Coordinates of C-alpha atoms and ligand atoms in Angstrom, one line a residue:
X575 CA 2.4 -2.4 -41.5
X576 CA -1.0 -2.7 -43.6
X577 CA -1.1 -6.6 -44.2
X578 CA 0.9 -9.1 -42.1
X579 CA -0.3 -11.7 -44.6
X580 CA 1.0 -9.9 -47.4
X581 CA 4.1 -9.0 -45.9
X582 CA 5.1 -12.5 -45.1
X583 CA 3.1 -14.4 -47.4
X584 CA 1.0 -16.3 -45.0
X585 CA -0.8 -18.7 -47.2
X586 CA 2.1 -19.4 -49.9
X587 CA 0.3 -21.8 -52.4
X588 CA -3.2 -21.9 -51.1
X589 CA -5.6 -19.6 -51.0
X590 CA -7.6 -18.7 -47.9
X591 CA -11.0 -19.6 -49.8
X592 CA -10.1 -22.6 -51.0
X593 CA -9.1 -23.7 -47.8
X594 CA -11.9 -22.9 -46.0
X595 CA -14.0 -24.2 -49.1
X596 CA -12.3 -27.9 -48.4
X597 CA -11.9 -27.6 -44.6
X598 CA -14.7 -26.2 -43.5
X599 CA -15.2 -22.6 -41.5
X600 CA -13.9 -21.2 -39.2
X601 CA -10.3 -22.7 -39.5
X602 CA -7.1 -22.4 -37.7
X603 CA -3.8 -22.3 -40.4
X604 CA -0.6 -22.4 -39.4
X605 CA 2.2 -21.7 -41.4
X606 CA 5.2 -24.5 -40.5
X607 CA 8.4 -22.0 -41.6
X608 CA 7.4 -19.3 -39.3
X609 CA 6.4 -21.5 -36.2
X610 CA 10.1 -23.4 -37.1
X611 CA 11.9 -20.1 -36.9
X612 CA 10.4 -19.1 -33.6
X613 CA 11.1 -22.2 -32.2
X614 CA 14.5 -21.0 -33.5
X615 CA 15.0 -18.3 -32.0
X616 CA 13.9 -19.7 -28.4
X617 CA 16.5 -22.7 -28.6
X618 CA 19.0 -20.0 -28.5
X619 CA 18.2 -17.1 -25.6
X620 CA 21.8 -18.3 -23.8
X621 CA 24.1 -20.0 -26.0
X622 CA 27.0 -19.3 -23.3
X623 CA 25.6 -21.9 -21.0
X624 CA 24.1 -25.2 -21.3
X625 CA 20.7 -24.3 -22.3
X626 CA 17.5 -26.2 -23.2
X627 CA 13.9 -24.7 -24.3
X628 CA 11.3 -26.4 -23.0
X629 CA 7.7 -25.5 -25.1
X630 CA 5.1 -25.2 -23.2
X631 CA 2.6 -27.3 -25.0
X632 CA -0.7 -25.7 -23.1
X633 CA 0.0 -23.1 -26.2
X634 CA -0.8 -25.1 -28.8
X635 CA -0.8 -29.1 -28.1
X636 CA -1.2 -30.1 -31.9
X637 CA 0.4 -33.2 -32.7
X638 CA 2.4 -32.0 -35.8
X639 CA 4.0 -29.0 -33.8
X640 CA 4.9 -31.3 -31.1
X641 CA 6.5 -33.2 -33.6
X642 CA 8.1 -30.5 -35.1
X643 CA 9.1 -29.2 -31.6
X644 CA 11.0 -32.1 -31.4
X645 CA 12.7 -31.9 -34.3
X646 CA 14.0 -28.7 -33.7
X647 CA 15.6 -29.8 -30.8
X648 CA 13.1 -28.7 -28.1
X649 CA 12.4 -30.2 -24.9
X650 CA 9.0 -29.8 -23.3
X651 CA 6.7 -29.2 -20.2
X652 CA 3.1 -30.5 -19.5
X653 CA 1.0 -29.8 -17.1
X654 CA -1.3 -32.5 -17.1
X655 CA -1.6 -36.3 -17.8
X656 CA -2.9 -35.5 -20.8
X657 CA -0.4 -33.2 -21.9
X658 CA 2.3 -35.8 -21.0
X659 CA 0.6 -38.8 -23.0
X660 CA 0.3 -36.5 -26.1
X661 CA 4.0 -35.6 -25.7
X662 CA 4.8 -39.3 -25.4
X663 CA 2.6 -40.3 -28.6
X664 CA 4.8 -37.6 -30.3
X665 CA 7.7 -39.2 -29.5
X666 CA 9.4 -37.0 -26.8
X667 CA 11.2 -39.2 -24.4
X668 CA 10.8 -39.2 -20.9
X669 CA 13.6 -37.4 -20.2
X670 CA 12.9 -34.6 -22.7
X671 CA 9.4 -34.0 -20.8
X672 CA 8.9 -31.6 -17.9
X673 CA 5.9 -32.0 -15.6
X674 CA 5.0 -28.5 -13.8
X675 CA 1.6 -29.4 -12.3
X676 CA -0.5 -27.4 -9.7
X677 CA -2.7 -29.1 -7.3
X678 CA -3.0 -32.4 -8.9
X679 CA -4.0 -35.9 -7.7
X680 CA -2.0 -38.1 -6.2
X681 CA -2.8 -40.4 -9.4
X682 CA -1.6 -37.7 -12.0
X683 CA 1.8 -37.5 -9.8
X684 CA 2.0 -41.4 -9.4
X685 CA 1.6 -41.5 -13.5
X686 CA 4.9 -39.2 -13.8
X687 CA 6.5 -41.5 -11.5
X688 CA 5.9 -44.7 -13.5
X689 CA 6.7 -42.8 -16.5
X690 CA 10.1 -41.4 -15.2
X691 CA 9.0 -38.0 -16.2
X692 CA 10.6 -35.8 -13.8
X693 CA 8.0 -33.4 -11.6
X694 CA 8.1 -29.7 -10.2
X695 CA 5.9 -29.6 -7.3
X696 CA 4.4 -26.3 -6.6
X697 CA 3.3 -26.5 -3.0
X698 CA 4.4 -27.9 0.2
X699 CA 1.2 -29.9 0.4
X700 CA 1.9 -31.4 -3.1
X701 CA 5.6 -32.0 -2.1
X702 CA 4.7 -34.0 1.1
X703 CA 2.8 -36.1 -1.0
X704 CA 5.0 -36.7 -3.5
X705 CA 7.6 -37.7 -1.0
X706 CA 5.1 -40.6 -0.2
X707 CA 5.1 -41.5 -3.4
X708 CA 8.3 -41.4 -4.8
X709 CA 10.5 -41.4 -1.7
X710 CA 14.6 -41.4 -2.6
X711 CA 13.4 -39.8 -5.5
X712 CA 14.7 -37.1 -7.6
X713 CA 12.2 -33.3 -8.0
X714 CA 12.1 -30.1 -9.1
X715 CA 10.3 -27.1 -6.9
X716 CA 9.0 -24.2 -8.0
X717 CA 9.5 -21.3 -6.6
X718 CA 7.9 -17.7 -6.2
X719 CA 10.7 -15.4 -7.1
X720 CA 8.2 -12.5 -5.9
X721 CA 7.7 -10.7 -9.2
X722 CA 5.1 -11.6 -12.0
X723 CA 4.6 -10.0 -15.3
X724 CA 1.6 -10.7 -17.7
X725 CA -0.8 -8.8 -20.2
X726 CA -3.7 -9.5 -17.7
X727 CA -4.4 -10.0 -13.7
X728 CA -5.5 -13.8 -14.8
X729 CA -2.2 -14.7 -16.5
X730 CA 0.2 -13.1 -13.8
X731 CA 1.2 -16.0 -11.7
X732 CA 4.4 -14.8 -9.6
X733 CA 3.9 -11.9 -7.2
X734 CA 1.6 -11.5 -4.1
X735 CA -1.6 -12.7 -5.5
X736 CA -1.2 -16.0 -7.2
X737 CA -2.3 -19.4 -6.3
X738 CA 1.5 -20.9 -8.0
X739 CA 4.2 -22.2 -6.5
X740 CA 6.4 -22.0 -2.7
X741 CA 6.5 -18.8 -1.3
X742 CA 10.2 -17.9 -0.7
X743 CA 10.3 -18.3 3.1
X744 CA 9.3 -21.4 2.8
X745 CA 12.2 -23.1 1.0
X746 CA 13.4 -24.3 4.1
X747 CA 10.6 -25.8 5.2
X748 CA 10.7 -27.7 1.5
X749 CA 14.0 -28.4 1.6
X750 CA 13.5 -30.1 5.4
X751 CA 10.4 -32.0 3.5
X752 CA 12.5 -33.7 1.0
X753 CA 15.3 -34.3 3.4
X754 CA 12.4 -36.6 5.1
X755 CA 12.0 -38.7 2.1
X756 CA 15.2 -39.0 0.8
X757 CA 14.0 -36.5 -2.2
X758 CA 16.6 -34.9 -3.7
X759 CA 15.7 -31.0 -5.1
X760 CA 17.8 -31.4 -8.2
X761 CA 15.8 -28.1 -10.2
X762 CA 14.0 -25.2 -10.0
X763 CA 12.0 -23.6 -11.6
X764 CA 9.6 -20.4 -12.0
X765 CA 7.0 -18.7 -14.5
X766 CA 6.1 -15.2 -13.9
X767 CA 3.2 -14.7 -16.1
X768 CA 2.5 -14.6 -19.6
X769 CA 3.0 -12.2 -22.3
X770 CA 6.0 -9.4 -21.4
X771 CA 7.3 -7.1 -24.0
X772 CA 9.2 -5.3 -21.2
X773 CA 12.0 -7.9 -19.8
X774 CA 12.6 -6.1 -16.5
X775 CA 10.3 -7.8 -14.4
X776 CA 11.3 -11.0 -15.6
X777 CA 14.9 -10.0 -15.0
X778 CA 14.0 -8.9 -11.6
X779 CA 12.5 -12.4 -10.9
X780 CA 15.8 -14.0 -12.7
X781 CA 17.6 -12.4 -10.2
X782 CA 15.8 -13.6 -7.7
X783 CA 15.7 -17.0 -8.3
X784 CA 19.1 -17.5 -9.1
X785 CA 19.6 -15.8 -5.1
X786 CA 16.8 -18.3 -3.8
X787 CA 19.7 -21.3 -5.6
X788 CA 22.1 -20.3 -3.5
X789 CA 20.1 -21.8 -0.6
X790 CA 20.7 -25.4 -2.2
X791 CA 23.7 -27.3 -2.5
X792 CA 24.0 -27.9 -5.6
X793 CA 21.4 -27.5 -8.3
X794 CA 21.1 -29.6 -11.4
X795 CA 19.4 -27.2 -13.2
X796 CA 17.6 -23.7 -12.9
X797 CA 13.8 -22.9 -15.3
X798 CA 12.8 -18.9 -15.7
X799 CA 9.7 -20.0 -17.0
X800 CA 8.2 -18.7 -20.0
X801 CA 6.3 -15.5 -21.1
X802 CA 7.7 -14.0 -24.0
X803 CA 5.2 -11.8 -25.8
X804 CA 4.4 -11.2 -29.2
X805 CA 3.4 -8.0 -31.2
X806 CA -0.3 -8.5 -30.9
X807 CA -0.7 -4.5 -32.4
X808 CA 1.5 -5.3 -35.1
X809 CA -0.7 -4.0 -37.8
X810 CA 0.2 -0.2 -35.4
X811 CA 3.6 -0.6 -35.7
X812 CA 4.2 -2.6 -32.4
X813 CA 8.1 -4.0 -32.7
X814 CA 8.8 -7.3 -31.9
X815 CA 10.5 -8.7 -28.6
X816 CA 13.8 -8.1 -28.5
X817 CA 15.7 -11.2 -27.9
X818 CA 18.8 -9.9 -28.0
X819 CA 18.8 -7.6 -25.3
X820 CA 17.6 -10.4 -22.9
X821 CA 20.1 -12.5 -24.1
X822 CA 22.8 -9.7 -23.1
X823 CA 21.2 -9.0 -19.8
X824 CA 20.3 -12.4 -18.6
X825 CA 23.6 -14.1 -19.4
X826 CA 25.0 -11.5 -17.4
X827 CA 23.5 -12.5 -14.6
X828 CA 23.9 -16.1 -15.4
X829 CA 27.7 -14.8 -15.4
X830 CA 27.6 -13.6 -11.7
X831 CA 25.6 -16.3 -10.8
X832 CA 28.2 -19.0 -11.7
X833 CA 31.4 -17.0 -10.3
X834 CA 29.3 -16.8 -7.5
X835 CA 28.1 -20.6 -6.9
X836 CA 31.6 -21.9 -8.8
X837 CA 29.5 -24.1 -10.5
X838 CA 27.3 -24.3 -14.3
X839 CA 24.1 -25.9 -13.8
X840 CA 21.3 -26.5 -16.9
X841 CA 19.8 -23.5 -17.4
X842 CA 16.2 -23.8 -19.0
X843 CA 13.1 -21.6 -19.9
X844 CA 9.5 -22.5 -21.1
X845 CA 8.2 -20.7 -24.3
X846 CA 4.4 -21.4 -25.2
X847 CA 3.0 -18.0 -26.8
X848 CA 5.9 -16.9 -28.8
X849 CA 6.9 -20.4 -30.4
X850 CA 3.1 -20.8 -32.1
X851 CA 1.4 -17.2 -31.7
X852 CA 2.6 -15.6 -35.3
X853 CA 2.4 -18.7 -37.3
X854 CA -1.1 -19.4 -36.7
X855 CA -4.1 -17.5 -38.4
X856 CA -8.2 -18.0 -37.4
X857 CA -10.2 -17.6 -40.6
X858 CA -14.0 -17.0 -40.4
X859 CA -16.4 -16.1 -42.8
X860 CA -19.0 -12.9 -42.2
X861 CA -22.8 -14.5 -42.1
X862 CA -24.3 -10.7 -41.3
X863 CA -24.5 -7.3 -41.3
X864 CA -26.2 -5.3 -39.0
X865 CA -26.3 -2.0 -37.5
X866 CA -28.3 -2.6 -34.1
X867 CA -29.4 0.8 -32.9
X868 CA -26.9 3.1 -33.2
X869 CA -24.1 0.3 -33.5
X870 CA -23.1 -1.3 -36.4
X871 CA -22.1 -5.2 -36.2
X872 CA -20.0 -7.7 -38.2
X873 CA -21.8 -11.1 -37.5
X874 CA -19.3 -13.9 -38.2
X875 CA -18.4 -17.9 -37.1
X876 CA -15.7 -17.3 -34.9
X877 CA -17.6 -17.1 -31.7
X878 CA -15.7 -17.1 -28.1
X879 CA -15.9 -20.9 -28.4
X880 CA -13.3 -20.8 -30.9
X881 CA -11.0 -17.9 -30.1
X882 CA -11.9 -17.4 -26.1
X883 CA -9.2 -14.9 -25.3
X884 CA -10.9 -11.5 -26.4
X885 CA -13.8 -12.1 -24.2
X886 CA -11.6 -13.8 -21.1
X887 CA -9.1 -11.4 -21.4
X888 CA -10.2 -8.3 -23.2
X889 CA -7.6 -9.3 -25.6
X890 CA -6.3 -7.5 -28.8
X891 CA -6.4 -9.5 -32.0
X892 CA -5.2 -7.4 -35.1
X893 CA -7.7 -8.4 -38.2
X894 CA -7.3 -8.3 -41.6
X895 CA -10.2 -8.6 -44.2
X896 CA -10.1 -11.1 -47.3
X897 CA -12.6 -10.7 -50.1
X898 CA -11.9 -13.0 -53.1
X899 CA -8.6 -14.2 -52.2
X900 CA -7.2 -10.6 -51.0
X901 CA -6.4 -8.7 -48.2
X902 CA -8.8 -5.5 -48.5
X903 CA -7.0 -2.5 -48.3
X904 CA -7.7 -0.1 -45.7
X905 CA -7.4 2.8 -48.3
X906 CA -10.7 2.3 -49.8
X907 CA -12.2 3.2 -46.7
X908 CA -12.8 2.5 -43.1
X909 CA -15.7 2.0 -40.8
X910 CA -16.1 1.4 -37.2
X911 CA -17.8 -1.7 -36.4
X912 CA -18.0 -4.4 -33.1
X913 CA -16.7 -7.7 -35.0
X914 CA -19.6 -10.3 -32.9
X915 CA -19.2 -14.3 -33.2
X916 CA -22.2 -16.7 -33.4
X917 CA -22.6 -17.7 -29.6
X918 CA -25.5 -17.3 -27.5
X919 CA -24.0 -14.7 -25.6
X920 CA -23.7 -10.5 -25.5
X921 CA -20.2 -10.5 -24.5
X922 CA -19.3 -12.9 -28.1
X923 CA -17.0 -10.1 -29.5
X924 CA -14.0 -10.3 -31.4
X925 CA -12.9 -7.1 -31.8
X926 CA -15.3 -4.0 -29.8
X927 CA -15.4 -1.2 -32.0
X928 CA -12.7 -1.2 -34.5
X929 CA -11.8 0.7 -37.4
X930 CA -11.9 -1.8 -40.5
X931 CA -12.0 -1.6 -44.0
X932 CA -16.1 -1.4 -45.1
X933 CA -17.2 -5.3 -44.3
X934 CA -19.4 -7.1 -46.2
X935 CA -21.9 -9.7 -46.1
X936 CA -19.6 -13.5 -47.0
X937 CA -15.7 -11.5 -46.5
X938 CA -13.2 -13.6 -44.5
X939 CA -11.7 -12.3 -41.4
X940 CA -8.4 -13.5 -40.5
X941 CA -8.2 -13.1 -37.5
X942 CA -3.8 -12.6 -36.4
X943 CA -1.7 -14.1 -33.7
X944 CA -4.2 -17.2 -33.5
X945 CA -1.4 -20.1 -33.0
X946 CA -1.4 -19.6 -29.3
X947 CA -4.4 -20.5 -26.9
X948 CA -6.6 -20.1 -29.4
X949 CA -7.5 -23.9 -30.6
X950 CA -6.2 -25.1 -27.3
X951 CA -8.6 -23.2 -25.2
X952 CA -11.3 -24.0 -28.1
X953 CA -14.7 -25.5 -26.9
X954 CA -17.5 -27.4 -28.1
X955 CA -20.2 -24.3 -25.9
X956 CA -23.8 -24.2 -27.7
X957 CA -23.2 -27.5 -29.3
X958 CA -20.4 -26.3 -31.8
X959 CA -17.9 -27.7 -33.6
X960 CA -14.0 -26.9 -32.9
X961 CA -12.9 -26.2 -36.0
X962 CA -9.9 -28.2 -38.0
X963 CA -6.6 -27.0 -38.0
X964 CA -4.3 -26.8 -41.6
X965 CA -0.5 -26.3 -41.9
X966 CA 1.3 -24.9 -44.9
X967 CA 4.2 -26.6 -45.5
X968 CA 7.7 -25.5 -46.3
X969 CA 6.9 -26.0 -49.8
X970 CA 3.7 -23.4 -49.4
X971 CA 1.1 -26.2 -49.9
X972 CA -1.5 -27.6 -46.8
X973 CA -2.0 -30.5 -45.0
X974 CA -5.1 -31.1 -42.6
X975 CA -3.7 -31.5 -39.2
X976 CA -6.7 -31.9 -37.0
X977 CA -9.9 -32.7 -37.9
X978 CA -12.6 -30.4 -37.6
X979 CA -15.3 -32.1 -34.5
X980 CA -18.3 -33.8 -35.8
X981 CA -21.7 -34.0 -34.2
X982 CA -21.2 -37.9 -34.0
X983 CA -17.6 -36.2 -31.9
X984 CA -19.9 -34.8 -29.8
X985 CA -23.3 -37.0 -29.1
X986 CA -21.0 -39.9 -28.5
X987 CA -20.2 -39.4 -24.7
X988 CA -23.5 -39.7 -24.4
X989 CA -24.8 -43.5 -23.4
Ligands
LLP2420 N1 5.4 -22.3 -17.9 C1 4.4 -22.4 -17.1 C2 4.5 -23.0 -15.8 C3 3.1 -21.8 -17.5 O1 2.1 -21.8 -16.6 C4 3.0 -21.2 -18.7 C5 1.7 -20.6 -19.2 C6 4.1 -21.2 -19.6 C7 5.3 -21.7 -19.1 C8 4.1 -20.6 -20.9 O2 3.8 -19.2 -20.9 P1 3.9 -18.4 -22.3 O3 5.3 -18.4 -22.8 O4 3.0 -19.1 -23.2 O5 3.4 -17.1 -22.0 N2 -4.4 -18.5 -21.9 C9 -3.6 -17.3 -21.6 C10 -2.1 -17.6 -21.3 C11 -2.1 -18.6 -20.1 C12 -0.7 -19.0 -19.8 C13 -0.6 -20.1 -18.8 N3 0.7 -20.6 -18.4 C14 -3.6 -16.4 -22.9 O6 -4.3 -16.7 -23.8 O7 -3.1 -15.3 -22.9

């Protein structure tokens, strides 16, 4: 594919100058019809069974996609008091809200409780306590099903090396816990790690965790977590995941699973990448050129305070170049240059020696497959401002949907 813009007209009515003329740059756009259709395609992984998606807001946590979310018939999780009073103030009810903490306070549990949002807890420790507080309560647990999966070490969080959830043999042990305060397990749930293209391991861990339910009575509902990845090399020719195989294979095993028990709980999963990765874009402008010794550079605004996953993650972000309004094309020539942000900081790269169209001084990069922790992991380091965030509409035009910070944002914390 040369241009992802192009080929699904990203930007419809406005034009990615303008919009950082009136917004401000750097500036994360989303585009509403593609982030509606992947929310889409995750209400439907089983349509056999009762099935609800829940979106894992950590993703992106803006307002207007909650909203949408909600719309589109999705349920969500949270993982903090924050994320739970932003879900509230978009209008989720409780009931439509998730908690799946790890190692909160007993504060952050007790604020679930008095807002009937129904909790996962993750450890025995954290179980124990929330029997105190909630005792003849209802819970969910989550489990280790003993397989993770992820694009990186930090994101895998199943498996032998993870701080998440109850180890398997200790289900017992949990279960004997909520029998002591009356707490009925009426879920569980997993998450193996984020970003799979391959759905084996997950499957594996499906398989798993559907065994560890046999070991309760009877389960109101069983959560495979999230994790679905998206073509971040889509500009090589990297395919999309395929939905429709998982579908096939995992309903399978739903199939056994239900002959087996003799029973249909609520099966559930918890999207965050793949519902707001594709539709969101980071534009930036180029504020230098350089060649530094032997190494050429492409200075821009999009530091690691903006878009932290390349430097946290060594994480592949396809770019596309825009000089007066248009994507450049590659034909008129490549270079190989280290695409640098504007932070006080070596390891400030976007993209380490990359082949690019030739780069010059004031060309946007758009910077692909921004929707998902990219503004949520923003950050105001070396006294910058997180940038605003834009959608285009249905009808191709934008709406400011965040504010960019301002300084007066940022001084007034201070007393
Ligand atoms: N459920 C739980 C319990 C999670 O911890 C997560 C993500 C999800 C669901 C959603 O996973 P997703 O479908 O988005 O992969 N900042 C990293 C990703 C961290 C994911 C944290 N947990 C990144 O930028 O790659």
């Amino acid at each position: 594919m040369d241009s992802y813009i192009n080929s699904v007209d990203f930007f419809k009515n406005t034009k990615p100058e303008t919009l950082l003329k009136e917004y401000g740059s750097p500036l994360y756009v989303y585009n509403e019809s593609i982030i509606r259709q992947s929310m889409r395609t995750v209400a439907k992984i089983i349509t056999k069974y009762p099935f609800i998606s829940n979106y894992s807001i950590k993703a992106n946590s803006n307002l207007e996609i909650l909203k949408m979310a909600l719309e589109e018939g999705l349920y969500c999780d949270a993982m903090s008091e924050g994320e739970i009073r932003l879900l509230l103030l978009a209008g989720f009810p409780a009931e439509k809200i998730f908690f799946v903490p790890n190692n909160v306070s007993r504060e952050e549990l007790q604020f679930a409780i008095d807002n009937s949002i129904l909790t996962s807890l993750d450890s025995l420790s954290q179980l124990e306590l929330y029997g105190q507080l909630n005792p003849g309560g209802k819970c969910a647990i989550r489990i280790n099903p003993g397989v993770g999966a992820g694009h990186h070490d930090k994101v895998v969080t199943a498996g032998k090396n993870t701080k998440f959830a109850i180890a398997a043999n200790d289900i017992d042990t949990a279960i004997s816990i909520a029998d002591k305060y009356d707490l009925k397990i009426v879920g569980i749930n997993q998450h193996v790690g984020s970003l799979f293209m391959d759905p084996e391991p997950f499957l594996a861990s499906c398989r798993n965790i559907l065994h560890f339910a046999e070991r309760f009575e009877r389960l109101d509902f069983i959560d495979f977590g999230g994790g679905y990845g998206v073509p971040y090399h889509k500009l090589s020719g990297e395919e999309s995941f395929d939905f429709n195989a998982l579908t096939e294979k995992l309903t399978k095993l739903l199939d056994e699973f239900v002959e087996k028990v003799g029973y249909t709980p609520l099966f559930k999963t918890e999207p965050g990448r793949f519902v707001a990765c594709e539709g969101g874009i980071l534009l930036g402008k180029v504020n230098a050129v350089k060649t530094n010794v032997d190494k050429k550079f492409v200075g821009t605004d999009i530091g690691m305070n903006i878009l932290m996953r390349p430097v946290l993650y060594d994480s592949w972000h396809d770019l596309e170049v825009i000089r007066q309004n248009e994507v450049v094309d590659r034909s008129e020539g490549t270079e190989t240059v280290t695409v640098v942000g504007n932070i006080c900081e070596s390891g400030d790269i976007i993209a380490n020696e990359r082949e690019l169209p030739v780069i010059q001084k004031n060309d946007i990069i758009a910077v692909l497959d921004a929707g998902a922790y990219g503004y949520s992991m923003a950050s105001n380091y070396n006294m910058r401002l997180r940038p605003a965030e834009v959608m285009i509409d249905r009808n191709g035009n934008a709406t400011l949907i965040r504010k960019r910070d301002t300084f007066e944002d940022l001084f007034k914390q201070f007393l």
